[in-house]
GROMACS .gro file of C-alpha atoms in nm:
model
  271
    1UNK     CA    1   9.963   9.343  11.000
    2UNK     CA    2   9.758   9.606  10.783
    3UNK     CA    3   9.795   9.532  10.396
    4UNK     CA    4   9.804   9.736  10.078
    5UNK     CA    5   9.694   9.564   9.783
    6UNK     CA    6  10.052   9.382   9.607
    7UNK     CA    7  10.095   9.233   9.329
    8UNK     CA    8  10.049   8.835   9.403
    9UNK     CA    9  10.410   8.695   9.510
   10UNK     CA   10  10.400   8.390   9.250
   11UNK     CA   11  10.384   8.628   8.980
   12UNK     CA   12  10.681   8.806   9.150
   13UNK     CA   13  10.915   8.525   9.167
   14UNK     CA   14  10.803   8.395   8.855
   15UNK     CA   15  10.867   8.764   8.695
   16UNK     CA   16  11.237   8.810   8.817
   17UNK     CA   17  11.390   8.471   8.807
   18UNK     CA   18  11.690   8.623   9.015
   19UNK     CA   19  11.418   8.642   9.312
   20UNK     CA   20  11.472   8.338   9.530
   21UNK     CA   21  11.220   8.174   9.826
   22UNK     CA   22  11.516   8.060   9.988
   23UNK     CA   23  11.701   8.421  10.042
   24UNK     CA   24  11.361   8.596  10.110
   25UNK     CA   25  11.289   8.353  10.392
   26UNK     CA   26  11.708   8.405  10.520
   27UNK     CA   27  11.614   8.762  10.525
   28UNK     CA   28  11.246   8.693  10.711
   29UNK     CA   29  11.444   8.467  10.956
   30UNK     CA   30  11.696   8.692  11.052
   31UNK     CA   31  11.416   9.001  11.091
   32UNK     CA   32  11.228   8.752  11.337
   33UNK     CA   33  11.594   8.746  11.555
   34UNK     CA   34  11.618   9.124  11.547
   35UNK     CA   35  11.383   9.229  11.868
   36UNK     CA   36  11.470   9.601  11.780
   37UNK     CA   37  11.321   9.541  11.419
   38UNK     CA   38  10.916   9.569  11.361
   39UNK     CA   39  10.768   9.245  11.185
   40UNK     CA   40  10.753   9.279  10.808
   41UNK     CA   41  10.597   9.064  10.528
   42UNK     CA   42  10.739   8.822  10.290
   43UNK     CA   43  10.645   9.098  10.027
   44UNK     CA   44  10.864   9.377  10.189
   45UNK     CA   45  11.155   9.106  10.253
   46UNK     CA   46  11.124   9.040   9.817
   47UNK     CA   47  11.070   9.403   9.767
   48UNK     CA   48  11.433   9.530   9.989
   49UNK     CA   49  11.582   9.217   9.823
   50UNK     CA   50  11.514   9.316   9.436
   51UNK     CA   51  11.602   9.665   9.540
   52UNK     CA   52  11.954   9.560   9.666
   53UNK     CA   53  11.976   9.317   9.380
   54UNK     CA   54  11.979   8.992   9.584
   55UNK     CA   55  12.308   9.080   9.805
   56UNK     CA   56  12.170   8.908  10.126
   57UNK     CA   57  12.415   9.133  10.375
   58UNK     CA   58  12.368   9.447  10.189
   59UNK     CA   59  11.974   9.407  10.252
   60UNK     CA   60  11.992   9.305  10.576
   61UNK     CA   61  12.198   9.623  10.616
   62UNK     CA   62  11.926   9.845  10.442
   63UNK     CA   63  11.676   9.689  10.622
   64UNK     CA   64  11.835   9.780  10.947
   65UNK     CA   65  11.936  10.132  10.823
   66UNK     CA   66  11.610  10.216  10.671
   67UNK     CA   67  11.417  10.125  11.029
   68UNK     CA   68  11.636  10.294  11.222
   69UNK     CA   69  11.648  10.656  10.998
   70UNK     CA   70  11.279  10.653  11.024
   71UNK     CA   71  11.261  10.554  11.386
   72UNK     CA   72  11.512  10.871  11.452
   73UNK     CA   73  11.357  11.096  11.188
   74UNK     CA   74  10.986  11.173  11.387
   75UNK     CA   75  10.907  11.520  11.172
   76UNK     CA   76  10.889  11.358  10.839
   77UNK     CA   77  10.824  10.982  10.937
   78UNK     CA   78  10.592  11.016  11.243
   79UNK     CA   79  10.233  11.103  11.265
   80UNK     CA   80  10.129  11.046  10.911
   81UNK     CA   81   9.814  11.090  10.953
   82UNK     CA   82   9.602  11.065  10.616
   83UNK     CA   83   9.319  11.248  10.747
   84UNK     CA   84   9.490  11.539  10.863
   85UNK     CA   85   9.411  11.862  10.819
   86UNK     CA   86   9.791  11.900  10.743
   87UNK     CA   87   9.799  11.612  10.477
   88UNK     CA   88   9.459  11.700  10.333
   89UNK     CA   89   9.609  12.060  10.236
   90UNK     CA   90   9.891  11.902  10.084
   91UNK     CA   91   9.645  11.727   9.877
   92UNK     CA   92   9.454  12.021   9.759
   93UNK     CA   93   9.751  12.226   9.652
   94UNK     CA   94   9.997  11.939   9.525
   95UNK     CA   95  10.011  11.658   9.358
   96UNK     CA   96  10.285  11.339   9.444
   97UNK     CA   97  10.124  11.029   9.222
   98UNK     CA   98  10.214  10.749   9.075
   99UNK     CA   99  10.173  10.703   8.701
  100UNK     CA  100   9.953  10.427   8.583
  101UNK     CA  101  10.214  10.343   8.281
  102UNK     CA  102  10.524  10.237   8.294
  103UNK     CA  103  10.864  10.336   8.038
  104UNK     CA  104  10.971  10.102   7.764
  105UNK     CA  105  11.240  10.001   8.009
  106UNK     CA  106  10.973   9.907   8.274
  107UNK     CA  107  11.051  10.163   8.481
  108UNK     CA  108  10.785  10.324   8.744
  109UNK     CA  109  10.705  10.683   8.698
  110UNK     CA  110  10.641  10.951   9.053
  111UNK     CA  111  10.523  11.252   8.991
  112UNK     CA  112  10.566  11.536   9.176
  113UNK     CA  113  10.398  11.899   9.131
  114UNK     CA  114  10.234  12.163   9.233
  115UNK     CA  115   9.886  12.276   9.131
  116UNK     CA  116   9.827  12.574   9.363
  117UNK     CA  117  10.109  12.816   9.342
  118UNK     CA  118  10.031  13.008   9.617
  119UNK     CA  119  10.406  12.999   9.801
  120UNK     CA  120  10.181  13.097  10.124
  121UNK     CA  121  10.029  12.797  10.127
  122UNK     CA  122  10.338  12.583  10.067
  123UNK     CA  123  10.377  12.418  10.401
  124UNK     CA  124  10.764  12.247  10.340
  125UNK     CA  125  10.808  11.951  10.593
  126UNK     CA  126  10.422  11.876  10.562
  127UNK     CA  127  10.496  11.812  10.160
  128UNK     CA  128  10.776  11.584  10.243
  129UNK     CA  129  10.557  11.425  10.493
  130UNK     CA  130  10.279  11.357  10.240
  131UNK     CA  131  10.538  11.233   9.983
  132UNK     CA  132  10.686  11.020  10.195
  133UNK     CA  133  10.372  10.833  10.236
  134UNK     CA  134  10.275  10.873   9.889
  135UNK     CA  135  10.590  10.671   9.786
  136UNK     CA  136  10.564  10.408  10.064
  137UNK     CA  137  10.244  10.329   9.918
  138UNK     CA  138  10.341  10.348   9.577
  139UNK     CA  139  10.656  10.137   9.699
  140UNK     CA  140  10.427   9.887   9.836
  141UNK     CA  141  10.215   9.806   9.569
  142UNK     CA  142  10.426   9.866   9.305
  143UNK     CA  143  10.746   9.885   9.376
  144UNK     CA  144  10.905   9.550   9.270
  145UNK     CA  145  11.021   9.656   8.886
  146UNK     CA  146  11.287   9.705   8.687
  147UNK     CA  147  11.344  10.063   8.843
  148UNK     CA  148  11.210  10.402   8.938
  149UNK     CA  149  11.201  10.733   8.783
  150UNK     CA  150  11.099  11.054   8.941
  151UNK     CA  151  10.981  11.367   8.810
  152UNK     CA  152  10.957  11.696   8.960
  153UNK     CA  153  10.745  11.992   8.790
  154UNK     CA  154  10.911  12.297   8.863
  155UNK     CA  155  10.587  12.518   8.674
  156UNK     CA  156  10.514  12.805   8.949
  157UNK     CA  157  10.830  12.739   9.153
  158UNK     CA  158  10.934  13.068   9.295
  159UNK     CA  159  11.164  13.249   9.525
  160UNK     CA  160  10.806  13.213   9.766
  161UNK     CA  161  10.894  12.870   9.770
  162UNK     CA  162  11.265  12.842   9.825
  163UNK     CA  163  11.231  13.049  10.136
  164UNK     CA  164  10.993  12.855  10.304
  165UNK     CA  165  11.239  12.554  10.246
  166UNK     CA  166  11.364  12.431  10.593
  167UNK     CA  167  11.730  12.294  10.483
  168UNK     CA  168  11.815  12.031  10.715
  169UNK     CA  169  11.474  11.834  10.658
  170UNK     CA  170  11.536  11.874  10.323
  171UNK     CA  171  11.879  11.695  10.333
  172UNK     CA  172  11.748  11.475  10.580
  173UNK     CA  173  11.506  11.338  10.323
  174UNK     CA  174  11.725  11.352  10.052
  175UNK     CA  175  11.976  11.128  10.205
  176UNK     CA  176  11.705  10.909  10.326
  177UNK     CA  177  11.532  10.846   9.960
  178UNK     CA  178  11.907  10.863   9.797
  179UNK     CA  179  12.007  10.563  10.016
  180UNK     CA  180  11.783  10.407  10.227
  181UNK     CA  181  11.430  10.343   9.973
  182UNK     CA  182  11.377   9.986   9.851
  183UNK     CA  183  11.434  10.072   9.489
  184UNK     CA  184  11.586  10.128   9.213
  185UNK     CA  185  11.669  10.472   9.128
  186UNK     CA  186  11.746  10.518   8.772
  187UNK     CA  187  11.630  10.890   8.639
  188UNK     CA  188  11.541  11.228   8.813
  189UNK     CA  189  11.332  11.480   8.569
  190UNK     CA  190  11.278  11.820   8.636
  191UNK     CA  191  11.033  11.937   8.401
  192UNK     CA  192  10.941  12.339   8.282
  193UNK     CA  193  11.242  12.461   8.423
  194UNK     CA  194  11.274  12.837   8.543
  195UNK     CA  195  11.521  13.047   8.708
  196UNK     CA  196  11.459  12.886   9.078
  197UNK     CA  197  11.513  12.491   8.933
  198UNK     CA  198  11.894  12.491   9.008
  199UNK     CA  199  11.889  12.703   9.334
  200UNK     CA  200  11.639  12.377   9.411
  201UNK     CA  201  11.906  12.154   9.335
  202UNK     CA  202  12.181  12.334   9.501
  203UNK     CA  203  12.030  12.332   9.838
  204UNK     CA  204  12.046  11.948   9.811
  205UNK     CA  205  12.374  11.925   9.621
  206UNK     CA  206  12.563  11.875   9.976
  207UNK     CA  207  12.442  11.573  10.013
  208UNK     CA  208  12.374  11.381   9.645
  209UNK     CA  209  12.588  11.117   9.577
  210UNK     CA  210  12.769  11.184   9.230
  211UNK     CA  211  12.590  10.855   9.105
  212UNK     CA  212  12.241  11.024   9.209
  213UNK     CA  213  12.318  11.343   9.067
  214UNK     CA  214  12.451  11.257   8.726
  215UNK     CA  215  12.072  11.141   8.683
  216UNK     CA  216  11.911  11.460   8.710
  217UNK     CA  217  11.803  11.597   8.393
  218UNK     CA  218  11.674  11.961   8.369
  219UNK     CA  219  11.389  12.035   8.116
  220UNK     CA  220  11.279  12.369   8.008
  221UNK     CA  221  11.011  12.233   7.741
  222UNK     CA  222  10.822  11.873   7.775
  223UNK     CA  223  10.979  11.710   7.428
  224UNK     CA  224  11.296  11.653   7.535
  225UNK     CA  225  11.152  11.465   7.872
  226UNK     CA  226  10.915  11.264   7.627
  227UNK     CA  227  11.209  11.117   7.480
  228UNK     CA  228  11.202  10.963   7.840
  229UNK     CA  229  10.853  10.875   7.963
  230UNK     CA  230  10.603  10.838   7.668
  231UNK     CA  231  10.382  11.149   7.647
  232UNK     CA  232  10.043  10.997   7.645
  233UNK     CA  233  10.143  10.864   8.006
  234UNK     CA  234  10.152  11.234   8.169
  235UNK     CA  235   9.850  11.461   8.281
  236UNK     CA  236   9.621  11.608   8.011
  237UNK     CA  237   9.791  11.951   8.143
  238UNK     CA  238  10.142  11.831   8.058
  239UNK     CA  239  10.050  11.734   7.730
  240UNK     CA  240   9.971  11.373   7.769
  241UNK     CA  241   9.611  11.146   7.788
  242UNK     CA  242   9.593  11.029   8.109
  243UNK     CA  243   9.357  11.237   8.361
  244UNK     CA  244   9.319  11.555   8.438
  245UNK     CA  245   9.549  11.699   8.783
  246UNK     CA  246   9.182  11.765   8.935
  247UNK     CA  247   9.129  11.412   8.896
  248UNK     CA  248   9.444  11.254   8.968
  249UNK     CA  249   9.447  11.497   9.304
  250UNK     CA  250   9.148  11.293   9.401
  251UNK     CA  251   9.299  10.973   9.326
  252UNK     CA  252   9.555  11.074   9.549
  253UNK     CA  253   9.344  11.226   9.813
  254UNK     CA  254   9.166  10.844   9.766
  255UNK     CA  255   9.486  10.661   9.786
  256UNK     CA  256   9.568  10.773  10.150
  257UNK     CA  257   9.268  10.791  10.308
  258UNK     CA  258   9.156  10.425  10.169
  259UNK     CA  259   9.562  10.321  10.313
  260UNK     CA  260   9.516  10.505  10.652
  261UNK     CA  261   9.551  10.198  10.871
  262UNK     CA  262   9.846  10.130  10.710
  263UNK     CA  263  10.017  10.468  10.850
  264UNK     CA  264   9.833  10.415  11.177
  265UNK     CA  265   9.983  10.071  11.226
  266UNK     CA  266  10.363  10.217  11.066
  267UNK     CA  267  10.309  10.472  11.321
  268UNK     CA  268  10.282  10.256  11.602
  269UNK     CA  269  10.531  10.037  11.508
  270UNK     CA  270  10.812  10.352  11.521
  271UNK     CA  271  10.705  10.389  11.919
   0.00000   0.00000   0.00000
């Protein structure tokens, strides 16, 4: 099986005492007597685990939920192809990265944003797609902490935008990352707010659990969302020190074609 680069696992179980050998290898064991089920690592077992906070039955349950959804769910979780001319457009006009800093509360940061703002260009289900494997990744590597925060830049949202927004994928992602990712959600940030932000949220609104929803915080200057995620840990455009958005869009562009075989072997696995 194809590898990203993870954290070593001794540091893991030494880092959340609540982590046990014993239940990761239950969980491996009863993978290996689930034919329907592709193979998956002793990392991934940890990694649904943690995010279910150690209830074996409730991560078997994931597990089996999460397979299935993306088994069923071909236009956002098939063909994720890094090299595509799809994904590669994605790349130049967007940006879905991980920041390298964590909060004070050892939460993970995602960002999410647009850097061309060209609504013609904004190809909807292809964006998902290329987040989708953006967070896998950053899942993968990452994703074992004390909990996840994602922020969405609404700068250059438009009505452009919202109509090129196919609903039902939309929805069908939502629910997906809402209930069936191997983390743990804790805040949802949308940053430089405009007129368009809560028409965004409306359109997914159906389907948010209350829990989900009651995180979203809307932000029509950066302060209030530094009081949040510490400002030197955003984009030199968004006010902080990190890199440029030219220079984390390579990172990104970086990230998936250096992971490739990882979505090639996913892919075949969901046959």
């Amino acid at each position: 099986m194809y590898k990203v680069n993870q954290k070593p696992l001794d540091e893991i179980y030494k880092q959340y005492s609540e982590l046990k050998r014993s239940d990761v290898e239950n969980i491996l064991q009863w993978t290996r007597n689930q034919p329907h089920l592709p193979k998956i690592t002793e990392f991934e077992a940890a990694l649904f685990l943690h995010s279910k906070y150690y209830n074996l039955e409730e991560t078997k349950n994931l597990l089996e939920a999460y397979h299935t959804y993306q088994k069923n769910c071909p236009k956002l979780f098939k063909n994720r192809d890094a090299e595509s001319k799809a994904v590669q457009e994605v790349v130049d006009g967007q940006l879905h990265i991980p920041f390298s800093q964590s909060t004070s509360d050892g939460f993970k940061v995602l960002l999410i944003k647009l850097v061309d703002l060209d609504a013609k260009k904004f190809n909807f289900v292809e964006s998902l797609r290329t987040c989708s494997m953006m967070i896998d990744l950053c899942i993968m590597t990452e994703g074992i902490s004390n909990g996840h925060v994602i922020i969405v830049d609404m700068l250059g949202f438009s009505f452009g935008h919202i109509i090129r927004i196919n609903i039902f994928v939309m929805r069908s992602f939502v629910i997906f990352a809402q209930n069936l990712l191997p983390i743990r959600l804790k805040q949802i940030h949308f940053i430089n707010a405009n007129k368009f932000t809560k028409t965004f949220i409306s359109l997914m609104k159906p389907v948010l659990r209350k829990d989900i929803y009651d995180m979203i915080h809307i932000h029509t200057t950066m302060d209030s969302v530094y009081e949040f995620v510490p400002q030197d840990s955003f984009p030199v455009e968004l006010g902080g020190s990190w890199k440029t958005l030219a220079e984390l869009q390579e990172d990104m562009r970086n990230i998936l074609l250096s992971n490739k075989n990882f979505f090639l072997e996913d892919d075949y696995e969901k046959k």
